[in-house]
C-alpha angles and dihedrals in degrees: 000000000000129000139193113257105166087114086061102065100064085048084054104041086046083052091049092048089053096052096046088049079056094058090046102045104038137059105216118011126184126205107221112222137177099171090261135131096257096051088047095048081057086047083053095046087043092064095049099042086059103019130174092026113055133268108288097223151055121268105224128210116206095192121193078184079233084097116130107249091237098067097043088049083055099046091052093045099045086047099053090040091055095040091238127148112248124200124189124195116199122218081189086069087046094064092042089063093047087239087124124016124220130253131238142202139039088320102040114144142178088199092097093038091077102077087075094050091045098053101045091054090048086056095041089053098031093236113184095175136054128189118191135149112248119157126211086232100061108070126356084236088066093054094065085061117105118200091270110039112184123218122203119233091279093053097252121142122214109202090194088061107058143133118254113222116209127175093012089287105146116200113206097170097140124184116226115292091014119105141180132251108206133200113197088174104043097124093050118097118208088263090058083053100057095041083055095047078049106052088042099047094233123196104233133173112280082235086086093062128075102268126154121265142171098243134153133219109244113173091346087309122117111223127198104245093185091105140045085236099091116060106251130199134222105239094038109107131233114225134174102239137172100245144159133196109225077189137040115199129119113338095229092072111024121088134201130237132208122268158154099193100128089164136054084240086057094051094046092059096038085058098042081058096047119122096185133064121251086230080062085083093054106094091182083075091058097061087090138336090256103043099112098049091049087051093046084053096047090053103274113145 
């Protein structure tokens, strides 16, 4: 099936101007990446924005260690295919050290647990520059974000405080300590990502795509139950169903859909036709309707 994609090439020529203002205005920039399709779609812009030399910076890993095999499989892969350094950060390390302390019960998440972890590698690497892939649709806290999003020297963000950005110039004049948290994507809706996976004929985890899995069905939300990662129950009940993840973070809080869409054609339409947003499966945003600004203050991506 073929789309129109002709709204897709000033998003990505924004994203690409953006990357290459990155380059010019920071010292040592980091591309966050998780292995999904929102990071990827970054990778994808990366190579373009700097083409034919390689992306000038790291690709970073923040891992709860919750993450779906798939997805890790795919980050290592795409990393060593493309010659890029890869760093990896552990939460895991984090609550070793008693710097963050684990949660229990049938919610329990590592989602939140990151920030730690996040903040103590951009210290270690002196990182004064962030790139993730955050999206205005996902969550209404997103929305507040300009391109570049500075962050004070404890990595808290005030969204009272920030830069306004007419006419697409992008300050990224920092003071010592402080660094800059920067969106490349940040027009783009989820469906923008996929058209653009799909023009360009992207590589993504087979995650994304309708496989069978033994899941259960947990507040209306169907949760993987191939692993010992997400709480479980007694009385919820495993069953093989056809499902697909429109996100892939920790598996503890991210929940599966059903589906049939085997293609990225099939998943394009399917998400054309979506109701519902693909931050409707994350069950860390529901804790309260401000959890993901107080986690954004707090240092959160």
């Amino acid at each position: 099936m073929s789309t129109n994609t002709s709204h897709i090439n000033p998003l990505e020529n924004e994203a690409i101007y953006i990357m290459r203002e990155v380059a010019a205005q920071f010292e040592k920039p980091v591309l966050l990446f998780s292995g999904g399709k929102d990071s990827i779609t970054l990778v994808r812009l990366a190579q373009k924005a700097f083409w034919p030399a390689k992306i000038p910076f790291p690709l970073m890993h923040i891992d709860t260690g919750h993450n779906f095999p798939e997805t890790i499989e795919f980050r290592d892969r795409l990393a060593k295919e493309l010659g890029v350094e890869l760093i990896v950060r552990n939460v895991q390390d984090s609550i070793d050290a008693g710097k963050v302390k684990e949660e229990s019960g049938r919610y329990a998440s590592r989602n939140s647990l990151q920030t730690t972890t996040l903040l103590d590698a951009i210290e270690e690497f002196k990182f004064d520059a962030c790139i993730g892939g955050a999206r205005r649709d996902e969550e209404k806290a997103r929305a507040k974000e300009r391109i570049f999003s500075v962050r004070d020297d404890f990595g808290q963000w005030d969204e009272k405080s920030q830069r306004p950005e007419l006419f697409d110039m992008l300050n990224g004049d920092i003071e010592l300590g402080q660094n800059v948290r920067v969106f490349p994507i940040s027009n783009w809706t989820e469906l923008d990502v996929w058209s653009y996976i799909q023009k360009e004929e992207i590589e993504i985890p087979s995650i994304y795509f309708a496989h069978k899995r033994k899941t259960f069905v947990r507040d209306g939300m169907i949760w993987s139950a191939e692993d010992d990662i997400v709480f479980r129950d007694a009385e919820e009940i495993v069953e093989e169903r056809l499902v697909r993840f429109r996100t892939v973070g920790d598996m503890s809080c991210t929940a599966a859909v059903l589906s049939d869409a085997v293609s990225i054609d099939k998943v394009v339409s399917e998400i054309r036709d979506s109701s519902i947003s693909e931050r409707g499966a994350r069950i860390d945003d529901k804790r309260s309707e401000a959890a993901m600004e107080k986690r954004k203050q707090q240092g959160y991506f």
